[in-house]
Short mmCIF file of C-alpha atoms in Angstrom, two decimals:
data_model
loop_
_atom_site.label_atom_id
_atom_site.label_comp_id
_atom_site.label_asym_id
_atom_site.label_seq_id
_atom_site.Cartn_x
_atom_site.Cartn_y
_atom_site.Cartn_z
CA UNK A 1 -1.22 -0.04 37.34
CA UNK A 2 1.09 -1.50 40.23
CA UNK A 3 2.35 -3.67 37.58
CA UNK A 4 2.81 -2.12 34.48
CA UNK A 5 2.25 1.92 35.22
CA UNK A 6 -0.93 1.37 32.64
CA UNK A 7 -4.39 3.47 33.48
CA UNK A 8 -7.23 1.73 31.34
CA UNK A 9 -10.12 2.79 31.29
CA UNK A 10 -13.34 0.56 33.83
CA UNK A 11 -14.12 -1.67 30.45
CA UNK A 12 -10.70 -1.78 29.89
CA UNK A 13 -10.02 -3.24 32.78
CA UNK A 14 -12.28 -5.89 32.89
CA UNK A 15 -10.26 -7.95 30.48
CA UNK A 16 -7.81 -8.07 33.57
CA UNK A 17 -10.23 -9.14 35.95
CA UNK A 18 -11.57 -11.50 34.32
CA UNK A 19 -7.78 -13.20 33.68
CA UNK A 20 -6.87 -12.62 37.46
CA UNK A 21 -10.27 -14.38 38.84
CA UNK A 22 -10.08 -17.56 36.01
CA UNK A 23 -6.32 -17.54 37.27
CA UNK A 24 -7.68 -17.69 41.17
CA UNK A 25 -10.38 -19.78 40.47
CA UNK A 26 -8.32 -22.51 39.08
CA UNK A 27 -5.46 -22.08 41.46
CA UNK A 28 -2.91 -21.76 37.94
CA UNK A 29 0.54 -20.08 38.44
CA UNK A 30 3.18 -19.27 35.68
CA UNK A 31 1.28 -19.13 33.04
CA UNK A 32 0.96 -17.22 30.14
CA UNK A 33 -1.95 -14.95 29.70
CA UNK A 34 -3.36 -12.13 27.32
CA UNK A 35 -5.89 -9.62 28.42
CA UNK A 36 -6.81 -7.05 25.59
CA UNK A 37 -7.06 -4.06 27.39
CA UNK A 38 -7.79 -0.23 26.36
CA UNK A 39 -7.85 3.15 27.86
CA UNK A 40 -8.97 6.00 25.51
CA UNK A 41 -12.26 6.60 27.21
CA UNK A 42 -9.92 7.42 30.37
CA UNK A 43 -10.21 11.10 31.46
CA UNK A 44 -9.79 12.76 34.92
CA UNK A 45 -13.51 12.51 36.01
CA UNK A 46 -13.21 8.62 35.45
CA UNK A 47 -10.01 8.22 37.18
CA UNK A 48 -11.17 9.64 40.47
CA UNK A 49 -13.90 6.88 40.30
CA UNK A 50 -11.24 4.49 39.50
CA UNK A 51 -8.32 5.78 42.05
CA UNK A 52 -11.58 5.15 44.44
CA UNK A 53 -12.84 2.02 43.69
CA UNK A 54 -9.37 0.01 42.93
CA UNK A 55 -8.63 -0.65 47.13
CA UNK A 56 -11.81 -2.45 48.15
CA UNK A 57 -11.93 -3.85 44.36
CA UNK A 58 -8.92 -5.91 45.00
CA UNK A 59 -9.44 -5.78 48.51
CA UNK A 60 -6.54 -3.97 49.39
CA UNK A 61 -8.40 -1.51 51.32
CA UNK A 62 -11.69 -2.96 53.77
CA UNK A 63 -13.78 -0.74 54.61
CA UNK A 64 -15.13 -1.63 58.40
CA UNK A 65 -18.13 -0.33 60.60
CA UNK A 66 -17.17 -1.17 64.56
CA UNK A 67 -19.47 -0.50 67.84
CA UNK A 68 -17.55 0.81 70.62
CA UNK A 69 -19.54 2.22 73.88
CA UNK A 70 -19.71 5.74 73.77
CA UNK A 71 -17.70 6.68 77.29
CA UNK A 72 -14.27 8.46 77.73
CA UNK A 73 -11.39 5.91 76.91
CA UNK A 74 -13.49 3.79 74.82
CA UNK A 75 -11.91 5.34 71.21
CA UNK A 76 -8.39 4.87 72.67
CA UNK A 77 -8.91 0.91 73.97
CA UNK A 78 -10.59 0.65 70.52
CA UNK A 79 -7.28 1.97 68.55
CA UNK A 80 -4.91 -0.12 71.11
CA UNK A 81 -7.71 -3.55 69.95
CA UNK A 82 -6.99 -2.49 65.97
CA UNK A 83 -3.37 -1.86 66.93
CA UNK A 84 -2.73 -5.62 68.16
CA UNK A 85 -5.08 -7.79 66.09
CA UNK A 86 -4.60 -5.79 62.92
CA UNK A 87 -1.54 -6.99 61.28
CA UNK A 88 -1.51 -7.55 57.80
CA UNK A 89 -0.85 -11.49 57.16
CA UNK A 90 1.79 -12.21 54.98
CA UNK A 91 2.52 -15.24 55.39
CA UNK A 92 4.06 -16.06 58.50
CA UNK A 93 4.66 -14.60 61.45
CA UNK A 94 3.37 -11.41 62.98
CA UNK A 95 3.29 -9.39 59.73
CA UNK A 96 3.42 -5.62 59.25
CA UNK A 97 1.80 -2.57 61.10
CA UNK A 98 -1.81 -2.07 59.29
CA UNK A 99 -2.10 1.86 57.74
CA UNK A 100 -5.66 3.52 58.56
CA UNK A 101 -6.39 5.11 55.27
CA UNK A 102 -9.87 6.49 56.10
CA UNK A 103 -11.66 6.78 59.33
CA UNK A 104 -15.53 9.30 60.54
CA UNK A 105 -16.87 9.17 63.78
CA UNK A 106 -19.69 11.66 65.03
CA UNK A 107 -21.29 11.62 68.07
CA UNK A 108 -24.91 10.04 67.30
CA UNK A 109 -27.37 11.52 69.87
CA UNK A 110 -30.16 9.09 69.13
CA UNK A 111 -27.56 5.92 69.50
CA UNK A 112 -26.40 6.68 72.40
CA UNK A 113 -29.88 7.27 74.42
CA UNK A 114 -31.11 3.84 73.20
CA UNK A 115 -27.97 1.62 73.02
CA UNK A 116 -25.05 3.79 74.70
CA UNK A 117 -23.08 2.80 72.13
CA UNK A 118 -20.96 4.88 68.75
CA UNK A 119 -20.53 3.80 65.66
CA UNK A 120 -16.93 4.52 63.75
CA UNK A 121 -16.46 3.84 60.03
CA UNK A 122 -12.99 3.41 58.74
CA UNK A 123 -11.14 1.56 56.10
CA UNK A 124 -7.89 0.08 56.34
CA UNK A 125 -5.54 -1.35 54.07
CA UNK A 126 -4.93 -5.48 53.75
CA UNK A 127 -3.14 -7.88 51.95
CA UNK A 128 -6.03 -9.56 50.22
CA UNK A 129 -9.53 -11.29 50.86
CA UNK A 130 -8.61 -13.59 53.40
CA UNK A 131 -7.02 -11.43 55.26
CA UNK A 132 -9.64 -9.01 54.97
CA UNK A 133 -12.00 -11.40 56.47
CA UNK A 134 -9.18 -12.32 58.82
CA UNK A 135 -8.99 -8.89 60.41
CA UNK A 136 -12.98 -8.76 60.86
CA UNK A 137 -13.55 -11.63 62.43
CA UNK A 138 -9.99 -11.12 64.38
CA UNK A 139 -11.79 -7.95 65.74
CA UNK A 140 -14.93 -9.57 66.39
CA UNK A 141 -13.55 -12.20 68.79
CA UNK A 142 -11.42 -9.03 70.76
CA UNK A 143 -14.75 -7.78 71.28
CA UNK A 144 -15.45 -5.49 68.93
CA UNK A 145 -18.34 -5.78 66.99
CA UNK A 146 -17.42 -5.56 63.28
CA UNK A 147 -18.85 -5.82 60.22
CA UNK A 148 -17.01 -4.99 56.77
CA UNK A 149 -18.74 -3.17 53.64
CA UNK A 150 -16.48 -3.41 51.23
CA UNK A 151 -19.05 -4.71 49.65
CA UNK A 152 -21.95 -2.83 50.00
CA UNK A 153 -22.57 -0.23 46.90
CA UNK A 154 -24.98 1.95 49.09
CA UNK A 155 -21.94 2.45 51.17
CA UNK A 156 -19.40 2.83 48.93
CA UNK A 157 -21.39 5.73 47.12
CA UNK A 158 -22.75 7.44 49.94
CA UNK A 159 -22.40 6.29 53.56
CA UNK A 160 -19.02 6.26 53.94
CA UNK A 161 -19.61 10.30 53.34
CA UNK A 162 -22.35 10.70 55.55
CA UNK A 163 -21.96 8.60 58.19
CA UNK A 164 -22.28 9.97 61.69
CA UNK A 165 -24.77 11.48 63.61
CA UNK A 166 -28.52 10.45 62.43
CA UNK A 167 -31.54 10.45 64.01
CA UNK A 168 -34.34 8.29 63.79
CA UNK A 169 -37.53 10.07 61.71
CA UNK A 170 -40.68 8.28 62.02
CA UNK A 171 -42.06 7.23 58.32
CA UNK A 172 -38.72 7.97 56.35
CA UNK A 173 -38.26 5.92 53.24
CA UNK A 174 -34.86 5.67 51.83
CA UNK A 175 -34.24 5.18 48.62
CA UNK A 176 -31.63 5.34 45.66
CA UNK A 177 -31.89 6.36 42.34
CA UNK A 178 -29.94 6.55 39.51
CA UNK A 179 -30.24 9.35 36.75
CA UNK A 180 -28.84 10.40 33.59
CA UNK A 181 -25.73 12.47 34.02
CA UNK A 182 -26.77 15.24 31.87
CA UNK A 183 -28.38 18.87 32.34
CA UNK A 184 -32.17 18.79 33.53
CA UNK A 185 -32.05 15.59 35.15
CA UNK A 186 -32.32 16.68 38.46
CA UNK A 187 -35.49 19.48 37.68
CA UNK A 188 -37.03 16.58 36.08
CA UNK A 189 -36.58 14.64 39.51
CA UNK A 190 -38.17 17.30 41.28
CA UNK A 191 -40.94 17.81 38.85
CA UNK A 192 -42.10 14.40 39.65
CA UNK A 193 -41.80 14.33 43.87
CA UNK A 194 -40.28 18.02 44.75
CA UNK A 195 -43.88 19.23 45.20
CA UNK A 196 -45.65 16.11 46.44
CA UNK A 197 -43.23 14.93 49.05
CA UNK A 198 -40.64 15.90 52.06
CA UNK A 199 -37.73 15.52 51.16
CA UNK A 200 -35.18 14.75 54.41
CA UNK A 201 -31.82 13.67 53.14
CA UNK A 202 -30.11 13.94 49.25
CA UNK A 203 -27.09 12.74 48.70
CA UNK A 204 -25.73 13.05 44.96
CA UNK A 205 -21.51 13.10 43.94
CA UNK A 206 -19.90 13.50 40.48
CA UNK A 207 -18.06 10.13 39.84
CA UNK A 208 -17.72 10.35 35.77
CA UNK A 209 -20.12 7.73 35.08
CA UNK A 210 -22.64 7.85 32.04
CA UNK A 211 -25.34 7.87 35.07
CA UNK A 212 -25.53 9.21 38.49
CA UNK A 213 -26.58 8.26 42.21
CA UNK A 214 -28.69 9.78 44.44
CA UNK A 215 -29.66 9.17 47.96
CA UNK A 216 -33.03 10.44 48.99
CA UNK A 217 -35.35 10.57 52.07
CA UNK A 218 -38.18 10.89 52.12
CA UNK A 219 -41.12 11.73 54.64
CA UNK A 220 -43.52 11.43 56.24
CA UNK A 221 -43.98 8.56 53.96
CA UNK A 222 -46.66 6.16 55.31
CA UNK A 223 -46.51 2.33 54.33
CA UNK A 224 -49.79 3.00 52.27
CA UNK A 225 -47.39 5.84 50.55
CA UNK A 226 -44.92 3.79 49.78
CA UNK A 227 -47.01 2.31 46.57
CA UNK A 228 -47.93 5.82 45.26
CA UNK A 229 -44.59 7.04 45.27
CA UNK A 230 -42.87 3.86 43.75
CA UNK A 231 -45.80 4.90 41.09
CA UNK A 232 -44.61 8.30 40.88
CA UNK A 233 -41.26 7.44 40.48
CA UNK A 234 -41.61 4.59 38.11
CA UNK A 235 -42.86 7.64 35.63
CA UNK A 236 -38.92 8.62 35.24
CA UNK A 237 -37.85 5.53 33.45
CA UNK A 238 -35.14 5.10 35.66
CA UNK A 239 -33.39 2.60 37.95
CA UNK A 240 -34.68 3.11 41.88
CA UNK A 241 -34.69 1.06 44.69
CA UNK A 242 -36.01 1.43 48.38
CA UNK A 243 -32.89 0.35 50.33
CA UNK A 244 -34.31 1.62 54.39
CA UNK A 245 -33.52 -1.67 55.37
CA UNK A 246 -30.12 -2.18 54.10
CA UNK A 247 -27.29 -2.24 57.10
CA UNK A 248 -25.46 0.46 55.44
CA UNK A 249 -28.28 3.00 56.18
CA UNK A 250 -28.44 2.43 59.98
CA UNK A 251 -24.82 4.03 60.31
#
């Protein structure tokens, strides 16, 4: 789009990718390439998947999880830290100011009592990959402990908009699942575990995708549980995975 005011469609653009990484892989400049592209299975519920996904996909925009100590001054020393380290590189020199495009912070009660600390989730805009990891590990030395998910598809889909504020629930599961993106699909969810289990967190958003993804809790769900309901579940036909232990889901 930056190049050539074109909107394909997601299989579209992977025609482009693919070009750009054989390009980068192989270090080639100048040269002449052709990438057959399309874009009339583009409509406005795919383009707000794609107007979301195209920063961290070319890494123009990181998105970063820092621990600061939760204590009066600490969010202003932590701006002032992202302030001087986080310059986009390009090429030499000091490079120019870095935009914050996205930023949550909640006070986490449970945090706090057992580490003192606060967790913020933000994303910020860069130049490419390296400097991407540049910036992290830039922050990391200044002391602030960083770690970027640009990455990370659990939270890209649904942590970055609920993170904040959790609290630890003895024998939750976590899991996601993905669904047909038709009428029915979620009563048919609920006819299999609605009755059976507690449900404690659901997380679903329209994207425009041929399927959809949901975030569930559930508990009290015991370790000699966790085999039933992977049972129940398996019933659906559909993709699920139990992703409690992924670093995304501790935010």
């Amino acid at each position: 789009f930056e190049d050539t005011r074109s909107i394909t469609e997601p299989s579209g653009a992977l025609a482009v990718a693919g070009a750009k990484k054989y390009l980068a892989e192989r270090g080639l400049e100048g040269e002449n390439v052709v990438a057959i592209t399309s874009g009339a299975n583009m409509n406005f519920d795919k383009l707000r998947l794609v107007a979301s996904r195209s920063g961290s996909g070319e890494r123009e925009e990181a998105m970063l999880v820092s621990t600061i100590p939760e204590a009066r001054g600490e969010f202003k020393k932590f701006m002032n830290i992202l302030s001087e380290v986080g310059h986009i590189k390009r090429g030499t020199g000091r490079g120019d100011d870095r935009a914050i495009t996205e930023f949550k912070y909640r006070y986490n009660h449970r945090m706090d009592a057992e580490s003192g600390d606060a967790v913020v989730f933000y994303s910020v805009d860069t130049a490419n990959r390296e400097d991407a990891d540049s910036l992290v590990s830039e922050l990391n030395t200044a002391g602030l402990s960083t770690v970027d998910l640009s990455k990370n598809e659990l939270a890209k889909t649904h942590v970055r908009f609920l993170a904040g504020g959790g609290g630890t629930l003895e024998d939750e599961r976590v899991f996601r699942v993905q669904f047909p993106e038709k009428p029915g699909s979620l009563r048919r969810f609920l006819d299999v575990v609605g009755g059976k289990y507690n449900m404690s967190l659901f997380h679903y958003r329209f994207t425009g995708e041929m399927t959809g993804n949901v975030l569930v809790g559930v508990r009290p769900l015991k370790a000699d549980q966790v085999s039933e309901f992977m049972s129940d579940m398996g019933t659906l036909g559909w993709f699920f995975e139990d992703v409690t232990d992924d670093p995304a889901c501790q935010l």
